[in-house]
mmCIF file of C-alpha atoms in Angstrom:
data_model
loop_
_atom_site.group_PDB
_atom_site.id
_atom_site.type_symbol
_atom_site.label_atom_id
_atom_site.label_comp_id
_atom_site.label_asym_id
_atom_site.label_seq_id
_atom_site.Cartn_x
_atom_site.Cartn_y
_atom_site.Cartn_z
ATOM 1 C CA MET A 1 -78.171 38.826 -47.429
ATOM 2 C CA LYS A 2 -77.144 35.221 -46.844
ATOM 3 C CA PHE A 3 -75.264 35.260 -50.100
ATOM 4 C CA VAL A 4 -73.249 38.321 -49.053
ATOM 5 C CA VAL A 5 -72.353 36.746 -45.694
ATOM 6 C CA LEU A 6 -71.200 33.597 -47.443
ATOM 7 C CA ILE A 7 -68.988 35.537 -49.840
ATOM 8 C CA LEU A 8 -67.525 37.596 -47.011
ATOM 9 C CA SER A 9 -66.815 34.410 -45.024
ATOM 10 C CA VAL A 10 -64.996 32.827 -47.959
ATOM 11 C CA LEU A 11 -63.018 36.008 -48.587
ATOM 12 C CA PHE A 12 -62.118 36.192 -44.906
ATOM 13 C CA LEU A 13 -60.810 32.576 -44.845
ATOM 14 C CA PHE A 14 -59.043 32.703 -48.193
ATOM 15 C CA PRO A 15 -55.985 34.712 -47.023
ATOM 16 C CA PHE A 16 -55.194 31.958 -44.493
ATOM 17 C CA CYS A 17 -54.882 29.332 -47.193
ATOM 18 C CA SER A 18 -51.434 28.743 -48.624
ATOM 19 C CA SER A 19 -50.114 26.883 -51.604
ATOM 20 C CA LYS A 20 -46.961 25.887 -49.678
ATOM 21 C CA ARG A 21 -46.707 22.182 -49.002
ATOM 22 C CA VAL A 22 -45.344 20.911 -45.769
ATOM 23 C CA LYS A 23 -42.251 18.811 -46.371
ATOM 24 C CA PRO A 24 -40.946 16.471 -43.703
ATOM 25 C CA SER A 25 -37.415 17.117 -42.535
ATOM 26 C CA ILE A 26 -34.798 14.689 -43.808
ATOM 27 C CA ASP A 27 -31.679 13.791 -41.860
ATOM 28 C CA VAL A 28 -28.885 14.182 -44.436
ATOM 29 C CA ASN A 29 -26.423 12.337 -42.166
ATOM 30 C CA LEU A 30 -28.474 9.148 -42.364
ATOM 31 C CA LYS A 31 -26.839 6.473 -44.561
ATOM 32 C CA LEU A 32 -29.201 4.106 -46.304
ATOM 33 C CA GLU A 33 -26.808 1.141 -46.044
ATOM 34 C CA GLU A 34 -26.831 1.478 -42.243
ATOM 35 C CA LEU A 35 -30.566 0.927 -42.036
ATOM 36 C CA PRO A 36 -31.801 -2.620 -41.384
ATOM 37 C CA SER A 37 -33.996 -4.281 -43.978
ATOM 38 C CA GLN A 38 -36.144 -5.732 -41.188
ATOM 39 C CA GLU A 39 -36.488 -4.943 -37.505
ATOM 40 C CA SER A 40 -38.621 -6.604 -34.860
ATOM 41 C CA TRP A 41 -39.110 -6.711 -31.112
ATOM 42 C CA ASN A 42 -39.797 -9.653 -28.802
ATOM 43 C CA SER A 43 -38.903 -12.102 -31.558
ATOM 44 C CA VAL A 44 -39.051 -15.875 -31.300
ATOM 45 C CA ILE A 45 -37.245 -17.878 -34.009
ATOM 46 C CA THR A 46 -37.459 -21.652 -34.213
ATOM 47 C CA PHE A 47 -34.679 -23.637 -35.913
ATOM 48 C CA SER A 48 -35.493 -27.096 -37.160
ATOM 49 C CA ASP A 49 -33.681 -29.908 -38.911
ATOM 50 C CA SER A 50 -35.677 -32.497 -40.861
ATOM 51 C CA GLY A 51 -38.839 -31.237 -39.186
ATOM 52 C CA LYS A 52 -37.451 -31.565 -35.641
ATOM 53 C CA ILE A 53 -36.839 -28.551 -33.412
ATOM 54 C CA SER A 54 -33.113 -28.054 -32.792
ATOM 55 C CA ALA A 55 -33.211 -24.610 -31.134
ATOM 56 C CA ILE A 56 -35.545 -21.775 -30.209
ATOM 57 C CA LEU A 57 -34.084 -18.260 -30.076
ATOM 58 C CA TYR A 58 -35.689 -15.404 -28.117
ATOM 59 C CA ALA A 59 -34.518 -11.809 -28.661
ATOM 60 C CA GLY A 60 -35.868 -8.552 -27.288
ATOM 61 C CA HIS A 61 -34.737 -6.688 -30.406
ATOM 62 C CA LEU A 62 -33.626 -7.962 -33.811
ATOM 63 C CA LYS A 63 -32.144 -6.076 -36.800
ATOM 64 C CA LYS A 64 -31.641 -7.896 -40.104
ATOM 65 C CA PHE A 65 -29.274 -6.578 -42.796
ATOM 66 C CA ASP A 66 -29.823 -8.282 -46.160
ATOM 67 C CA GLU A 67 -26.708 -6.931 -47.908
ATOM 68 C CA LYS A 68 -24.356 -7.940 -45.078
ATOM 69 C CA ARG A 69 -26.277 -11.193 -44.588
ATOM 70 C CA GLU A 70 -26.229 -10.643 -40.822
ATOM 71 C CA THR A 71 -28.803 -10.329 -38.079
ATOM 72 C CA PHE A 72 -27.964 -8.422 -34.912
ATOM 73 C CA LEU A 73 -29.717 -9.314 -31.671
ATOM 74 C CA ASP A 74 -29.888 -7.409 -28.412
ATOM 75 C CA GLN A 75 -32.011 -6.916 -25.328
ATOM 76 C CA LYS A 76 -31.692 -10.261 -23.582
ATOM 77 C CA ILE A 77 -30.833 -13.127 -25.871
ATOM 78 C CA LYS A 78 -31.899 -16.633 -24.929
ATOM 79 C CA VAL A 79 -31.474 -19.824 -26.943
ATOM 80 C CA ASP A 80 -32.949 -23.169 -25.888
ATOM 81 C CA PHE A 81 -31.210 -26.145 -27.548
ATOM 82 C CA TYR A 82 -32.861 -29.526 -28.125
ATOM 83 C CA ASN A 83 -31.416 -32.967 -28.855
ATOM 84 C CA PRO A 84 -32.491 -35.093 -31.887
ATOM 85 C CA GLN A 85 -35.389 -36.470 -29.784
ATOM 86 C CA GLU A 86 -36.561 -32.827 -29.283
ATOM 87 C CA ILE A 87 -35.775 -32.924 -25.545
ATOM 88 C CA HIS A 88 -34.473 -29.658 -24.078
ATOM 89 C CA THR A 89 -30.780 -30.008 -23.181
ATOM 90 C CA THR A 90 -29.130 -26.615 -22.825
ATOM 91 C CA THR A 91 -29.886 -22.904 -22.477
ATOM 92 C CA LEU A 92 -27.637 -20.048 -23.627
ATOM 93 C CA THR A 93 -28.167 -16.446 -22.497
ATOM 94 C CA SER A 94 -26.311 -13.250 -23.383
ATOM 95 C CA ILE A 95 -26.884 -9.539 -23.668
ATOM 96 C CA LYS A 96 -26.120 -9.260 -27.403
ATOM 97 C CA GLY A 97 -25.610 -11.551 -30.360
ATOM 98 C CA ARG A 98 -25.175 -11.869 -34.094
ATOM 99 C CA VAL A 99 -26.201 -14.494 -36.648
ATOM 100 C CA ASP A 100 -24.068 -14.955 -39.773
ATOM 101 C CA GLU A 101 -26.683 -15.888 -42.346
ATOM 102 C CA THR A 102 -24.182 -17.518 -44.719
ATOM 103 C CA THR A 103 -23.243 -20.148 -42.101
ATOM 104 C CA ASN A 104 -26.152 -19.780 -39.616
ATOM 105 C CA ASN A 105 -23.564 -19.539 -36.844
ATOM 106 C CA LEU A 106 -24.717 -17.687 -33.718
ATOM 107 C CA TYR A 107 -22.253 -15.402 -31.898
ATOM 108 C CA ALA A 108 -23.245 -14.642 -28.278
ATOM 109 C CA ILE A 109 -21.583 -11.528 -26.850
ATOM 110 C CA ASP A 110 -21.396 -9.992 -23.368
ATOM 111 C CA SER A 111 -22.209 -11.892 -20.165
ATOM 112 C CA VAL A 112 -22.646 -15.253 -21.886
ATOM 113 C CA VAL A 113 -23.928 -18.107 -19.731
ATOM 114 C CA VAL A 114 -24.592 -21.612 -21.040
ATOM 115 C CA PHE A 115 -26.089 -24.142 -18.683
ATOM 116 C CA SER A 116 -27.427 -27.661 -18.665
ATOM 117 C CA ASP A 117 -28.618 -29.832 -15.791
ATOM 118 C CA SER A 118 -25.072 -30.399 -14.527
ATOM 119 C CA VAL A 119 -22.710 -27.830 -16.080
ATOM 120 C CA THR A 120 -22.648 -24.019 -16.220
ATOM 121 C CA ILE A 121 -20.223 -22.103 -18.446
ATOM 122 C CA LYS A 122 -19.568 -18.364 -18.184
ATOM 123 C CA THR A 123 -17.589 -16.250 -20.673
ATOM 124 C CA ASP A 124 -17.644 -12.959 -22.589
ATOM 125 C CA GLU A 125 -18.027 -14.415 -26.092
ATOM 126 C CA MET A 126 -19.106 -17.749 -27.474
ATOM 127 C CA MET A 127 -20.144 -19.141 -30.848
ATOM 128 C CA TRP A 128 -22.644 -21.872 -31.637
ATOM 129 C CA ARG A 129 -21.383 -23.495 -34.817
ATOM 130 C CA ASN A 130 -24.300 -24.681 -36.931
ATOM 131 C CA LYS A 131 -22.505 -27.236 -39.112
ATOM 132 C CA ASP A 132 -21.508 -29.543 -36.227
ATOM 133 C CA ARG A 133 -23.805 -28.163 -33.460
ATOM 134 C CA LYS A 134 -20.844 -27.279 -31.227
ATOM 135 C CA ILE A 135 -20.345 -24.440 -28.782
ATOM 136 C CA VAL A 136 -16.863 -22.876 -28.984
ATOM 137 C CA SER A 137 -14.980 -19.925 -27.516
ATOM 138 C CA ASP A 138 -11.396 -18.667 -27.606
ATOM 139 C CA LYS A 139 -12.018 -16.317 -24.636
ATOM 140 C CA PHE A 140 -11.588 -16.830 -20.898
ATOM 141 C CA VAL A 141 -14.163 -19.363 -19.647
ATOM 142 C CA THR A 142 -15.298 -20.615 -16.259
ATOM 143 C CA VAL A 143 -16.826 -24.088 -16.157
ATOM 144 C CA ILE A 144 -18.753 -24.988 -13.011
ATOM 145 C CA SER A 145 -19.903 -28.540 -12.359
ATOM 146 C CA PRO A 146 -21.022 -30.229 -9.115
ATOM 147 C CA ASN A 147 -17.522 -31.686 -8.650
ATOM 148 C CA GLU A 148 -15.201 -28.911 -9.817
ATOM 149 C CA THR A 149 -14.634 -25.420 -11.122
ATOM 150 C CA ILE A 150 -12.221 -24.991 -14.032
ATOM 151 C CA GLN A 151 -11.043 -21.765 -15.641
ATOM 152 C CA GLY A 152 -9.058 -21.345 -18.827
ATOM 153 C CA TYR A 153 -8.776 -19.776 -22.258
ATOM 154 C CA GLY A 154 -10.631 -21.590 -25.019
ATOM 155 C CA PHE A 155 -13.528 -24.020 -24.917
ATOM 156 C CA GLU A 156 -15.269 -26.507 -27.171
ATOM 157 C CA SER A 157 -18.307 -28.663 -26.432
ATOM 158 C CA ASP A 158 -21.276 -30.367 -27.960
ATOM 159 C CA GLN A 159 -24.418 -28.285 -27.526
ATOM 160 C CA SER A 160 -25.685 -30.485 -24.681
ATOM 161 C CA LEU A 161 -22.453 -29.861 -22.644
ATOM 162 C CA THR A 162 -21.906 -33.590 -22.096
ATOM 163 C CA ASN A 163 -18.472 -33.685 -23.779
ATOM 164 C CA TYR A 164 -16.308 -30.594 -23.444
ATOM 165 C CA VAL A 165 -12.670 -29.538 -23.653
ATOM 166 C CA ILE A 166 -11.079 -26.543 -21.912
ATOM 167 C CA TYR A 167 -7.840 -25.257 -23.441
ATOM 168 C CA ASN A 168 -5.066 -23.436 -21.560
ATOM 169 C CA ILE A 169 -6.358 -24.224 -18.073
ATOM 170 C CA THR A 170 -5.417 -21.601 -15.477
ATOM 171 C CA TYR A 171 -7.336 -22.747 -12.385
ATOM 172 C CA VAL A 172 -8.926 -25.953 -11.085
ATOM 173 C CA THR A 173 -10.632 -26.646 -7.810
ATOM 174 C CA ARG A 174 -12.489 -29.762 -6.772
ATOM 175 C CA SER A 175 -15.446 -29.662 -4.418
ATOM 176 C CA ASP A 176 -13.994 -32.467 -2.270
ATOM 177 C CA THR A 177 -10.780 -30.448 -1.641
ATOM 178 C CA THR A 178 -12.423 -27.160 -0.540
ATOM 179 C CA GLN A 179 -13.538 -26.555 2.997
#
């Protein structure tokens, strides 16, 4: 009797089995070259020169494209710069950014603020040039120091903001002349 029940149970379950395999759906609009080779969240990248820390980059989201040799950053970018004695000198923040991996230049985009102990610079786009460790922009910039506020188009500075040049100045105000 047990044998008959077992056979009936198997025969009852057999019609529910199928030889069809479940295939995942594939998005045919997806282009392989648009996919990053690496992606990470809450990334911290340390840059060093001769074993000394020159900068530490923090990014909420990072996408690396090997073929383009570019890394795109978003979700609150922050870079802390250090002098040759590894003392923190300057901080750069922006909403988005990009690193050109052929030059290691960093492009900060959207709501860029660079500040040191005595100077704050605000602009829409800025580049940190790796080869000479300079911060440059050809966009409208506002430079705020304890003694003055200067606005203009174009900017170049060392990464510690101790020596800077503002091109095409459009506005200057000194703190001792305002009321």
